[in-house]
Amino acid sequence: MNKVYASQAAMPQNPAHSAPSAAGLKARSSTAGYDVTRIREDFPILRQTVNGKPLVYLDNAATTQKPKTVIDCIRRVYENDYSNVHRGVHTLSQRSTDLFEAARENVQKFLNARHSHEIVFVRGTTEAINLVAQSFGRSTLKEGDEILITAMEHHSNIVPWQMLCEQTGAKLKVAPIDTKGELVPDEFEKLLSPRTRLVSVCHMSNALGTINPVKAIIELAHSREIPVLLDGAQAAPHMVVDVQDLDCDFYALSGHKLYGPTGIGILYGKEKWLEAMPPYQGGGDMIRRVTFDKTEYNTLPFKFEAGTPNIVDAIALGAAVDYLQAIGLDAIAEYEARLLHYATERALEIPELTPVGTAERKGAILSFTLERIHPHDIGTILDHLGIAIRAGHHCAMPVMDFFGLPATARASFGLYNTFEEIDILVDGIRKVIEVFG
Amino acid sequence: MLDQIRDLYQEVVFDHNRNPRNFRVMEDANRKIEGFNPLCGDKITLYVKVNDGVIEDVSFQGSGCAISTASASLMTEIVKGQTEDEAQHLFDIFHRITTGKNDEAVNLEEIGKLAVLAGVRAYPARVKCATLAWHSLQAALKNEADTVSTE
C-alpha cells in the first residue's frame, strides 16, 4: 500500500496542478496520486454536518481525528485481549503484553530508532519534555548552566525548562525569530555557550507552521557536545521523521496529533542518555527488586514507565502509525504542501487578511489575522458555517507577543483535508468580513 | 446563517465594538483593575472612581473580541452614576442572562441595552468574553488589587 501511494505521488506533474480551475481542483484532490476521497472514508467523524453544514475540520494542529482502524483497535483489544502487561502469567496478560510491545516496535520503525527500548511510552509530548527536564536536567544541570530554546516554542517546551531553572539555578536562553517566523541562525549560534547543556527546539511550530532547520541545529550543537531535544508534536504527523538520520538525542511526540488516541505519547531517547538518566517517577514496573533499603531499577524502557501504562491507547497508537505508514509520510507531506500552497494563494486574495508566519519551509498551517476583527469572532462565525478552526494564542503566548498580537486565527490541515474545503474556508472568511461590515 | 449569527452580533454590539464608549485612561481613578482572559488573550484595564458608594466615573482600555469590547463599553455606560449595590445587582442579572438556564425569567427592561448580549448564552465558548468586564468591575468594587482572570 505504501508503495502504491508513494509511486503515484512521485508521478510527473498532472497538468491540473498549474491551473486552479474548478475542474482542475477536483482533479488535484482525487487523481494526483493521493486518493483523499478514499482516505476521508476512513474517518467516520468527517461524515457529519455541523450547524447544518458539512463539517470542515481545520484544527488538526490542536488534535487530529481518528481513522476507523484506530477506533476499531481500541474496541477489539478491550473486547478480546485486555489485561495488565508485564506481570501476569495468564493468557490475556501475555496477549496484552505482546500487543503493547509490538506497538513499541511499530513506533521504533516509524521513527527509525535503533532499538525499541529507546521508545518510552508517556502521556504525550508535554510529559516527554517534563521527563527529560526532570530526569536528564535535574541530574546534570548546575547553577549557571544554560538551556537554549527558541522564541517560537509551545508553552510545553518553555515551562518545564523554567521549572528546571528554578530548581537548579540554570538559565533559560531564548533564540530570537524574525518577522517571517524563522530562526535567526547567527543569533542562535551566538547563544550556544560553553555553559549550554541542552538545546530544545520544536521541529515544527504549532503557531506559525515554521519547520526548523533541525539537522543543522543538531550538527552545530553536537560539534560542541550539546545534546538536542526535538519537540516533534507538530512535525511527526506531517513528514518522515528519522531519528537516526537527524541524530537528535531526544524526540517527543503525542499520539493524539498523530491520528491516534489521546493520553499516549512517545519519548525517544538515545540509549546512552536513557541509560545514564535516573527514573523520573517511582512505582510498579520500573523496578527490578525492591527492599526497604534499596531499589534496583528495571532496564530500559521500563525504568521510565512507572505504574500501569496506558495499555490500549499505546496499542492503538501502533495502529495509527501503521495507518500513516500505509499511506506513506512522503505522500502525506507532498499532498499537504500542495494544500498549504493553495490555501496561502487563496487567502492572499483577501485584502483584509494578514498571514502570520511566512517561513520558507512551512508545515500545513495557515495562521492569520483580519483587519479589525478579533480571531474569536472569526472562529464563532466560521463555526456557524461548519468550519472548525482555532482562535487564540495557541499556547505560544511569547510568539503572539513577538508579533504584537493577542491572538490569531489558525487553519491547520491534515491528511484528509481537501482543496474544496479550502474554498469553503475562503468563502467563510469573506462572510466574516461581510458580517462585520 | 447570517440571521442566526445576528442574535449574537447585533448592530448594538458592532456599534460599541467600533466605537467603544468611555475608552480612555482615567487619571484620577481611585480603583484600577487589570482583567485578563488567558484562554483568548483578552485584556482589559478598568478604571473606576467611587465616592460615597456611588460610581461617579468608569472607563476602560484594552484589546479583545467584539463581544468583550462591546460588553465593556455597554457596562461603563450603564453603571455610571449607580451605587455600588445597584452595580452588583446588575452584575447578578447580567451573569444570569449570559449563563443561566433558558427558562429563567429575567426582567430585560431592567437591564436596558445589555439585553443585546443575552445571545451569548447560546455560545458557551464566548460567555467569558462577555463577562470579563463585569468580573473586573466586581473586583474593582471589592477593591481587589490583583489581576482578575476569568479562569
XYZ file of N, CA and C in Angstrom, chain A residues 93-201:
327
model
N -2.903 -11.597 29.827
C -1.783 -10.720 30.144
C -0.693 -10.867 29.095
N -0.485 -12.072 28.654
C 0.536 -12.306 27.633
C 0.152 -11.636 26.321
N -1.153 -11.734 25.971
C -1.610 -11.120 24.719
C -1.448 -9.605 24.784
N -1.876 -9.012 25.907
C -1.750 -7.557 26.049
C -0.299 -7.131 25.982
N 0.541 -7.907 26.665
C 1.967 -7.577 26.670
C 2.532 -7.649 25.251
N 2.161 -8.698 24.521
C 2.669 -8.839 23.155
C 2.215 -7.679 22.276
N 0.941 -7.294 22.421
C 0.411 -6.206 21.596
C 1.080 -4.875 21.962
N 1.249 -4.676 23.260
C 1.870 -3.446 23.770
C 3.302 -3.320 23.252
N 4.047 -4.401 23.331
C 5.446 -4.363 22.883
C 5.544 -4.322 21.352
N 4.538 -4.897 20.690
C 4.520 -4.796 19.220
C 4.293 -3.341 18.814
N 3.460 -2.640 19.583
C 3.214 -1.226 19.288
C 4.503 -0.421 19.458
N 5.259 -0.776 20.476
C 6.540 -0.096 20.699
C 7.456 -0.291 19.473
N 7.431 -1.519 18.952
C 8.267 -1.784 17.773
C 7.763 -1.029 16.544
N 6.424 -0.899 16.447
C 5.872 -0.081 15.348
C 6.406 1.336 15.419
N 6.386 1.891 16.617
C 6.842 3.268 16.790
C 8.343 3.356 16.509
N 9.063 2.338 16.960
C 10.508 2.302 16.691
C 10.770 2.394 15.181
N 10.020 1.589 14.423
C 10.212 1.604 12.963
C 9.768 2.940 12.379
N 8.677 3.459 12.909
C 8.131 4.739 12.430
C 9.173 5.853 12.561
N 9.886 5.856 13.678
C 10.889 6.904 13.916
C 12.290 6.472 13.478
N 12.391 5.241 13.021
C 13.683 4.633 12.704
C 14.663 4.730 13.880
N 14.180 4.405 15.054
C 15.073 4.352 16.216
C 15.906 3.079 16.112
N 17.074 3.113 16.725
C 17.969 1.963 16.646
C 17.432 0.766 17.446
N 16.868 1.049 18.622
C 16.372 -0.023 19.495
C 14.952 0.289 19.954
N 14.164 -0.744 20.160
C 12.805 -0.487 20.662
C 12.847 0.024 22.106
N 13.915 -0.291 22.846
C 13.950 0.205 24.228
C 14.340 1.684 24.297
N 14.539 2.297 23.146
C 14.725 3.755 23.128
C 13.385 4.479 23.013
N 12.297 3.688 22.926
C 10.946 4.249 22.807
C 10.259 4.123 24.166
N 10.014 5.249 24.812
C 9.353 5.249 26.123
C 7.928 5.735 25.927
N 6.962 4.957 26.414
C 5.567 5.409 26.363
C 5.312 6.402 27.492
N 4.792 7.558 27.115
C 4.419 8.586 28.093
C 3.013 9.058 27.727
N 2.509 10.072 28.447
C 1.154 10.529 28.156
C 1.086 11.384 26.888
N 2.159 12.106 26.623
C 2.139 12.967 25.448
C 3.428 13.755 25.383
N 3.500 14.678 24.440
C 4.706 15.490 24.269
C 5.075 16.211 25.558
N 4.070 16.760 26.209
C 4.315 17.520 27.435
C 5.017 16.656 28.475
N 4.507 15.441 28.674
C 5.129 14.579 29.669
C 6.535 14.165 29.232
N 6.713 13.974 27.941
C 8.034 13.592 27.436
C 9.058 14.687 27.754
N 8.672 15.932 27.526
C 9.610 17.034 27.777
C 9.851 17.183 29.280
N 8.804 17.040 30.055
C 8.969 17.107 31.508
C 9.874 15.991 32.017
N 9.751 14.818 31.394
C 10.611 13.704 31.795
C 12.084 14.071 31.589
N 12.384 14.626 30.421
C 13.778 14.991 30.140
C 14.235 16.103 31.090
N 13.351 17.072 31.307
C 13.721 18.181 32.196
C 14.016 17.667 33.603
N 13.151 16.803 34.094
C 13.290 16.377 35.488
C 14.315 15.263 35.686
N 14.493 14.436 34.678
C 15.450 13.342 34.836
C 16.839 13.755 34.338
N 16.950 14.010 33.046
C 18.232 14.444 32.479
C 18.652 15.783 33.107
N 17.703 16.724 33.134
C 18.014 18.082 33.582
C 18.455 18.139 35.034
N 17.670 17.557 35.899
C 17.993 17.672 37.327
C 19.240 16.895 37.695
N 19.545 15.843 36.922
C 20.728 15.056 37.283
C 22.014 15.645 36.706
N 21.896 16.551 35.729
C 23.134 17.044 35.107
C 23.340 18.558 35.224
N 22.280 19.345 35.433
C 22.450 20.794 35.405
C 22.819 21.379 36.757
N 23.702 22.365 36.687
C 24.124 23.067 37.893
C 23.867 24.548 37.711
N 23.999 25.268 38.797
C 23.786 26.701 38.758
C 24.668 27.336 37.680
N 24.062 28.198 36.884
C 24.819 28.894 35.850
C 24.837 28.170 34.503
N 24.426 26.888 34.496
C 24.318 26.175 33.222
C 23.166 26.771 32.414
N 23.168 26.478 31.127
C 22.151 27.088 30.266
C 21.408 26.060 29.422
N 20.140 26.393 29.174
C 19.306 25.602 28.270
C 18.894 26.567 27.174
N 19.026 26.148 25.934
C 18.674 27.041 24.826
C 17.410 26.550 24.133
N 16.416 27.438 24.084
C 15.184 27.142 23.329
C 15.018 28.248 22.280
N 13.864 28.310 21.632
C 13.647 29.372 20.646
C 12.411 30.184 21.018
N 12.253 31.300 20.347
C 11.136 32.203 20.631
C 9.827 31.699 20.029
N 9.859 30.560 19.344
C 8.606 30.077 18.731
C 8.060 28.828 19.431
N 8.526 28.578 20.662
C 8.121 27.332 21.313
C 6.697 27.380 21.883
N 6.096 26.212 21.902
C 4.832 25.970 22.608
C 5.133 26.058 24.113
N 4.143 26.404 24.908
C 4.376 26.517 26.351
C 4.988 25.243 26.940
N 4.674 24.083 26.328
C 5.187 22.825 26.874
C 6.690 22.673 26.645
N 7.254 23.504 25.779
C 8.708 23.491 25.620
C 9.326 24.774 26.195
N 8.600 25.416 27.088
C 9.104 26.596 27.810
C 9.029 26.342 29.317
N 7.819 26.011 29.753
C 7.561 25.948 31.199
C 8.371 24.856 31.919
N 8.491 23.637 31.352
C 9.299 22.624 32.067
C 10.733 23.100 32.303
N 11.264 23.880 31.356
C 12.644 24.382 31.490
C 12.710 25.499 32.520
N 11.661 26.324 32.550
C 11.626 27.366 33.588
C 11.582 26.728 34.972
N 10.792 25.665 35.087
C 10.715 24.965 36.376
C 12.075 24.375 36.742
N 12.739 23.772 35.738
C 14.056 23.192 35.971
C 15.057 24.277 36.392
N 14.966 25.440 35.765
C 15.866 26.547 36.109
C 15.663 26.974 37.565
N 14.406 27.036 37.971
C 14.127 27.392 39.371
C 14.724 26.356 40.324
N 14.671 25.098 39.901
C 15.143 24.018 40.776
C 16.664 23.918 40.829
N 17.329 24.311 39.731
C 18.772 24.069 39.660
C 19.612 25.339 39.613
N 18.976 26.487 39.376
C 19.747 27.723 39.208
C 20.296 27.868 37.803
N 19.831 27.003 36.887
C 20.246 27.144 35.487
C 19.505 28.324 34.858
N 19.972 28.712 33.664
C 19.374 29.861 32.975
C 18.761 29.420 31.662
N 17.611 30.003 31.351
C 16.945 29.705 30.083
C 17.319 30.784 29.073
N 17.856 30.364 27.940
C 18.207 31.305 26.870
C 17.233 31.089 25.716
N 16.864 32.184 25.059
C 15.855 32.099 24.007
C 16.402 32.654 22.696
N 16.496 31.804 21.688
C 16.973 32.254 20.378
C 15.847 33.004 19.666
N 16.155 34.177 19.115
C 15.099 35.009 18.524
C 14.622 34.506 17.161
N 13.449 34.994 16.748
C 12.926 34.717 15.406
C 12.765 36.049 14.679
N 12.628 35.952 13.347
C 12.399 37.183 12.578
C 10.910 37.308 12.237
N 10.577 38.351 11.459
C 9.162 38.637 11.208
C 8.493 37.592 10.318
N 9.317 36.765 9.637
C 8.713 35.665 8.869
C 8.383 34.490 9.786
N 8.926 34.533 10.995
C 8.722 33.414 11.900
C 9.830 32.384 11.786
N 10.988 32.812 11.283
C 12.134 31.893 11.151
C 13.183 32.223 12.201
N 13.902 31.189 12.604
C 15.035 31.407 13.498
C 16.091 32.254 12.799
N 16.829 33.031 13.593
C 17.930 33.816 13.026
C 19.211 33.014 13.307
N 19.769 32.356 12.258
C 20.850 31.387 12.501
C 22.039 31.960 13.275
N 22.460 33.172 12.909
C 23.629 33.747 13.593
C 23.358 33.961 15.070
N 22.153 34.453 15.353
C 21.797 34.722 16.750
C 21.728 33.415 17.529
N 21.211 32.392 16.863
C 21.114 31.083 17.513
C 22.507 30.595 17.888
N 23.417 30.694 16.922
C 24.774 30.199 17.157
C 25.450 30.976 18.288
N 25.209 32.304 18.295
C 25.827 33.131 19.334
C 25.378 32.714 20.736
N 24.141 32.209 20.809
C 23.597 31.866 22.129
C 24.092 30.515 22.650
N 24.722 29.749 21.770
C 25.340 28.496 22.244
C 26.619 28.861 22.988
N 26.650 28.568 24.263
C 27.814 28.987 25.049
C 28.473 27.761 25.664
N 29.646 27.942 26.260
C 30.291 26.806 26.936
C 29.438 26.278 28.101
N 28.451 27.060 28.523
C 27.590 26.591 29.620
C 26.304 25.926 29.125
N 26.094 25.901 27.799
C 24.857 25.294 27.286
C 24.903 23.776 27.503
N 23.871 23.264 28.155
C 23.831 21.824 28.455
C 22.790 21.086 27.624
N 21.858 21.844 27.055
C 20.823 21.204 26.249
C 20.194 22.247 25.328
N 19.906 21.812 24.091
C 19.122 22.638 23.167
C 17.778 21.937 23.000
N 16.690 22.689 23.125
C 15.365 22.095 22.977
C 14.544 22.955 22.013
N 14.222 22.373 20.859
C 13.633 23.147 19.756
C 12.456 22.386 19.165
